[in-house]
């Protein structure tokens, strides 16, 4: 087959957000090495400005209905992609907000920190648009490279280096699995494009290929049994990078999973539903039970993240349009609650230089603001009304009960109670225990902004989620007929 | 005229809590005033709906409906019937009284009132929700503030702080002291309560989701589901059992009660009042609202379960109360025991007994609220809840001991208090169907008398320990006001129960007609435990 790369102006328009961000990256990098006197904060705010401009472009695309596909369907821009791109960019902007104070402590700080963060975001934007096996591989690696550096950013910290090495080795291993899986799938189907695979007859090669691809993506989202890097990497990495890792790559990988399984494998739904039911049950139960024993807040959030991803997989196990809507809504709620929780962790560790849960004793007396914010975020993660996480969980449960997945539902409900325990233990430390050092803690402005955004998101999504639910629903209109296997191809404008 | 009173009742405490966030920490008086004003508005509006309730009409009144999410079939739909209305009123009374009872809290006053207002507002939200989603929403929302309220402002059982394990390490400092079974730290009580109630809640949620799915109507609207949904066979049984045991864990029925006395004992006075007074009734209320309304046929078949379990509740709670040495344990177990009466009234499926059960919910809220308020006062003055070490407080606290006698009379069900009417209706109404249970219930009243008089003697009569010579009576107006309010409503509604009776009866009748419709007069030849 031949590629025709004669791009027209309207084709390039589809790439506009990515082009904009790429140019902006160059600007940030050149400012960093050409103007030595520029302060770190300026670079951070410049990056945020670029991200916000890109988000606005995407919102404009969403409103005016700009959709289409480029490069023989390798790159699609539909409302699903736009949703995930906005989510990823928003998370990135918040991560930069919570980084500003944290990176001041770096001994070898250079402005490339922000460059790497935004570059990873760019890679994940491409992931959200990947609709072809080759672009899945390329974009996945593109986004991960930035993280390899970021995780090991604390050069003189042993834990950080260890985390970086673990993440790198397992990441490369996952990439190998992915490449092998793609080669098997290509061998069976003779095509790289999702929508063309839909009509292929089933075979063992195809099944093994997709299992390997799922393993690679499972590594990305941190689902059991591909989770083993998560706790150490989360603990060792600089906390803002941990926060970034905990939401953005997971969202991007979920975009690929949704697209791959809903478009390419729609006709094999009964089989992969079992796969996701299994992965979901193991992830939720394992994550929640192991989280109980954690003494470090970053490890606690790591295991709770594994459990949360298990919850998200309920949506894929449902395998319906409603399931994908619920996933997207849940990721939004998770974005605010999880990033908010990490923002509080950063706020505390900036001041007391510790991530041990024991040191959260009496946080309510030292900083009522941080304690109250953490309370809201943890309860949202636990799924307590009127916070966002409750609506997200309920939405997923509704999607599951409509498919009559009783086992999954019962396990999910029991896990709510289990998770309540360890979240409440943190609440207990913050509110009930007395502090050993009662000196008040003060929070810097950028961090406060991020925490306020988190609180606002957690409350708004919990009390008035309608616009966001409607947004998710309209982003997946192409999956309306997912139940009928033959008409799974998405209505995209040709490329 | 569109009637916004329910929204006012619901949102006044919420807005009060939000306003409190912005009140500076030092302004303790302003903090209290915000709480008083918001709960006062709530109380006035709920008094309005209680007295303006039209007893000629059946169905839900003061309804308000707003679309919330078409995608999930949820609407924000509130309204009260003759069962929810009085309970909303009771919640508002207890909230208002609770604000004054906790007038002397010094530690983190602001947070205390924020959590208290959220707790009460969420409770009120359940009583007026006509949408299953929001019923669950407010139900679960009411559980969590309890954790913080108990944990921070609660109290340990006497001697807990000095308890040591065999190696001489103080238990309070040991690693696993949250899961320290057998000891009664407030942390343990708070965690136990939260996890128990959450477990019950997710069980009920499973039932609610099954109703949502199998009704095939894609709605959580209770009014719609009641009209059109039809469940039968094993599915209906499963849903009913999930809903019943899920909600009964907060009620709490006998085998699921163990969190309740521990929780009541550890909680600060205002929280115990709200908790024993109205939070536990969320269970009965939700069973009526979800089980009775949506699954009437299954209710008729399976409600004897409640009739069997309520015997254990009454006897077990009463006996433990009699032997308990801790004032709050006595009241806590007595509440567990008295919840059995409500289940008995509900189980008989008789107009008189169910009306009695609903009135009992209201009456018990006031009586137990008074008892907890006074136990809290005694604790604040003496810093102990241990009955044997107290005594002779009568000479120090003449007003309080007088009020305590009234509260005991109310709790026992003396004529003149609203409890009497409720109890007599439950007993008369259930006699035909469950004579054995009624005999137990009557013995339970004797038992109630025994343990309350025992506690009264232990606290107020006998020799005063010189250690407690500094104890003060409730002299200030703010200290007497909550007790006077509760005594006022308990006695005035006890003497003039006409309107109250009509309100409840207007809703109970159509409800029971639906349940008993298919096989009327099944009560004729039944004896003993089995229907």
CSV table of C-alpha atoms in Angstrom, one decimal, chain A residues 258-432:
chain,number,residue,atom,x,y,z
A,258,UNK,CA,-11.9,1.8,24.3
A,259,UNK,CA,-11.1,2.4,20.7
A,260,UNK,CA,-9.4,-0.9,20.1
A,261,UNK,CA,-11.9,-3.1,21.8
A,262,UNK,CA,-15.0,-1.3,20.7
A,263,UNK,CA,-14.0,-0.8,17.1
A,264,UNK,CA,-11.6,-3.6,16.2
A,265,UNK,CA,-12.9,-6.4,18.4
A,266,UNK,CA,-16.6,-5.6,18.6
A,267,UNK,CA,-17.5,-9.0,17.2
A,268,UNK,CA,-15.6,-10.8,20.0
A,269,UNK,CA,-17.3,-9.0,22.8
A,270,UNK,CA,-18.3,-12.1,24.8
A,271,UNK,CA,-14.7,-13.1,25.1
A,272,UNK,CA,-13.1,-9.9,26.1
A,273,UNK,CA,-15.8,-9.1,28.5
A,274,UNK,CA,-14.6,-12.0,30.6
A,275,UNK,CA,-11.1,-10.7,30.4
A,276,UNK,CA,-12.1,-7.3,31.7
A,277,UNK,CA,-14.3,-8.8,34.4
A,278,UNK,CA,-11.4,-10.8,35.6
A,279,UNK,CA,-8.9,-7.9,35.5
A,280,UNK,CA,-11.4,-5.6,37.2
A,281,UNK,CA,-12.1,-8.0,40.1
A,282,UNK,CA,-8.5,-8.8,40.7
A,283,UNK,CA,-7.3,-5.2,40.5
A,284,UNK,CA,-10.0,-3.8,42.8
A,285,UNK,CA,-9.6,-6.5,45.4
A,286,UNK,CA,-5.8,-6.6,45.4
A,287,UNK,CA,-5.4,-2.8,45.3
A,288,UNK,CA,-7.8,-2.2,48.2
A,289,UNK,CA,-6.6,-5.0,50.4
A,290,UNK,CA,-2.9,-4.2,50.0
A,291,UNK,CA,-3.6,-0.5,50.5
A,292,UNK,CA,-4.8,-1.2,54.0
A,293,UNK,CA,-1.2,-2.0,55.2
A,294,UNK,CA,0.5,1.0,53.7
A,295,UNK,CA,2.4,3.5,55.9
A,296,UNK,CA,3.4,5.9,53.2
A,297,UNK,CA,0.8,8.1,51.6
A,298,UNK,CA,2.2,7.9,48.1
A,299,UNK,CA,2.2,4.1,48.3
A,300,UNK,CA,-1.4,4.2,49.7
A,301,UNK,CA,-2.4,6.3,46.8
A,302,UNK,CA,-0.6,4.0,44.4
A,303,UNK,CA,-2.5,1.0,45.6
A,304,UNK,CA,-5.7,2.9,45.7
A,305,UNK,CA,-4.9,3.9,42.1
A,306,UNK,CA,-4.7,0.2,41.2
A,307,UNK,CA,-8.1,-0.3,42.8
A,308,UNK,CA,-9.5,2.7,41.0
A,309,UNK,CA,-8.4,1.4,37.7
A,310,UNK,CA,-10.1,-1.9,38.6
A,311,UNK,CA,-13.2,0.1,39.1
A,312,UNK,CA,-12.7,1.9,35.7
A,313,UNK,CA,-12.4,-1.5,34.0
A,314,UNK,CA,-16.0,-2.3,35.1
A,315,UNK,CA,-17.0,0.0,32.3
A,316,UNK,CA,-15.0,-1.9,29.7
A,317,UNK,CA,-16.4,-5.2,31.2
A,318,UNK,CA,-19.9,-3.8,30.5
A,319,UNK,CA,-18.7,-3.3,26.9
A,320,UNK,CA,-21.5,-0.9,26.0
A,321,UNK,CA,-21.7,2.7,25.0
A,322,UNK,CA,-22.9,3.4,28.5
A,323,UNK,CA,-19.8,1.6,29.8
A,324,UNK,CA,-17.5,3.9,27.9
A,325,UNK,CA,-19.5,7.0,28.9
A,326,UNK,CA,-19.1,5.9,32.5
A,327,UNK,CA,-15.4,5.3,32.1
A,328,UNK,CA,-14.9,8.8,30.7
A,329,UNK,CA,-17.0,10.4,33.4
A,330,UNK,CA,-15.2,8.4,36.1
A,331,UNK,CA,-11.8,9.5,34.7
A,332,UNK,CA,-12.9,13.1,35.1
A,333,UNK,CA,-13.9,12.6,38.7
A,334,UNK,CA,-10.6,10.7,39.3
A,335,UNK,CA,-8.7,13.5,37.7
A,336,UNK,CA,-9.9,16.0,40.2
A,337,UNK,CA,-9.8,13.8,43.3
A,338,UNK,CA,-6.5,12.2,42.7
A,339,UNK,CA,-4.6,15.2,41.5
A,340,UNK,CA,-6.1,17.1,44.4
A,341,UNK,CA,-4.9,14.5,46.9
A,342,UNK,CA,-1.5,14.6,45.4
A,343,UNK,CA,-1.5,18.4,45.6
A,344,UNK,CA,-2.2,18.1,49.3
A,345,UNK,CA,0.6,15.5,49.6
A,346,UNK,CA,3.0,17.9,47.9
A,347,UNK,CA,1.8,20.8,50.1
A,348,UNK,CA,2.6,18.7,53.2
A,349,UNK,CA,5.9,17.3,52.0
A,350,UNK,CA,7.1,20.7,50.9
A,351,UNK,CA,6.8,21.8,54.5
A,352,UNK,CA,7.5,18.8,56.6
A,353,UNK,CA,9.6,16.8,54.1
A,354,UNK,CA,7.8,13.6,54.8
A,355,UNK,CA,5.3,11.4,53.0
A,356,UNK,CA,4.6,9.1,56.0
A,357,UNK,CA,1.0,8.8,57.0
A,358,UNK,CA,2.1,9.1,60.6
A,359,UNK,CA,3.2,12.6,59.9
A,360,UNK,CA,-0.3,13.6,58.9
A,361,UNK,CA,-1.2,13.5,62.6
A,362,UNK,CA,-3.2,16.5,63.5
A,363,UNK,CA,-3.1,18.1,60.1
A,364,UNK,CA,-6.5,19.6,60.9
A,365,UNK,CA,-4.9,21.7,63.6
A,366,UNK,CA,-1.9,22.7,61.6
A,367,UNK,CA,-3.6,23.5,58.3
A,368,UNK,CA,-7.4,23.2,58.3
A,369,UNK,CA,-7.5,24.0,54.6
A,370,UNK,CA,-5.2,21.1,53.6
A,371,UNK,CA,-6.9,18.7,55.9
A,372,UNK,CA,-10.4,19.6,54.7
A,373,UNK,CA,-9.3,19.4,51.1
A,374,UNK,CA,-7.7,16.0,51.7
A,375,UNK,CA,-10.9,14.8,53.5
A,376,UNK,CA,-12.9,15.8,50.4
A,377,UNK,CA,-10.5,14.1,47.9
A,378,UNK,CA,-10.2,10.9,49.9
A,379,UNK,CA,-14.0,10.6,50.4
A,380,UNK,CA,-14.4,11.3,46.7
A,381,UNK,CA,-12.0,8.5,45.9
A,382,UNK,CA,-14.0,6.3,48.4
A,383,UNK,CA,-17.2,7.2,46.6
A,384,UNK,CA,-19.1,9.1,49.2
A,385,UNK,CA,-21.9,11.4,48.2
A,386,UNK,CA,-22.2,14.3,47.4
A,387,UNK,CA,-18.7,14.1,45.9
A,388,UNK,CA,-17.7,13.3,42.3
A,389,UNK,CA,-16.5,9.8,42.9
A,390,UNK,CA,-19.9,8.6,44.1
A,391,UNK,CA,-21.6,9.6,40.8
A,392,UNK,CA,-18.7,8.1,38.9
A,393,UNK,CA,-19.0,4.8,40.7
A,394,UNK,CA,-22.7,4.7,40.5
A,395,UNK,CA,-22.5,5.4,36.7
A,396,UNK,CA,-20.2,2.4,36.3
A,397,UNK,CA,-22.4,0.2,38.4
A,398,UNK,CA,-25.4,1.2,36.4
A,399,UNK,CA,-23.5,0.3,33.2
A,400,UNK,CA,-22.6,-3.1,34.8
A,401,UNK,CA,-26.1,-3.9,36.1
A,402,UNK,CA,-27.6,-3.2,32.6
A,403,UNK,CA,-25.3,-6.0,31.4
A,404,UNK,CA,-26.3,-8.1,34.4
A,405,UNK,CA,-22.7,-8.6,35.6
A,406,UNK,CA,-23.7,-9.5,39.1
A,407,UNK,CA,-20.4,-11.0,40.3
A,408,UNK,CA,-18.5,-7.9,39.2
A,409,UNK,CA,-21.0,-5.6,40.8
A,410,UNK,CA,-21.0,-7.4,44.2
A,411,UNK,CA,-17.2,-7.4,44.3
A,412,UNK,CA,-17.2,-3.7,43.4
A,413,UNK,CA,-19.7,-2.9,46.1
A,414,UNK,CA,-17.8,-4.9,48.7
A,415,UNK,CA,-14.6,-3.0,47.7
A,416,UNK,CA,-16.3,0.3,48.4
A,417,UNK,CA,-16.5,-0.8,52.0
A,418,UNK,CA,-12.9,-2.1,52.1
A,419,UNK,CA,-11.5,1.1,50.6
A,420,UNK,CA,-13.5,3.2,53.1
A,421,UNK,CA,-11.4,1.7,55.8
A,422,UNK,CA,-8.0,2.9,54.7
A,423,UNK,CA,-9.2,6.3,53.5
A,424,UNK,CA,-10.8,6.8,56.9
A,425,UNK,CA,-7.5,5.8,58.6
A,426,UNK,CA,-5.9,8.8,56.9
A,427,UNK,CA,-8.9,11.0,57.9
A,428,UNK,CA,-8.4,9.7,61.5
A,429,UNK,CA,-4.8,10.8,61.5
A,430,UNK,CA,-5.6,14.2,60.1
A,431,UNK,CA,-8.6,15.0,62.3
A,432,UNK,CA,-8.6,12.9,65.4
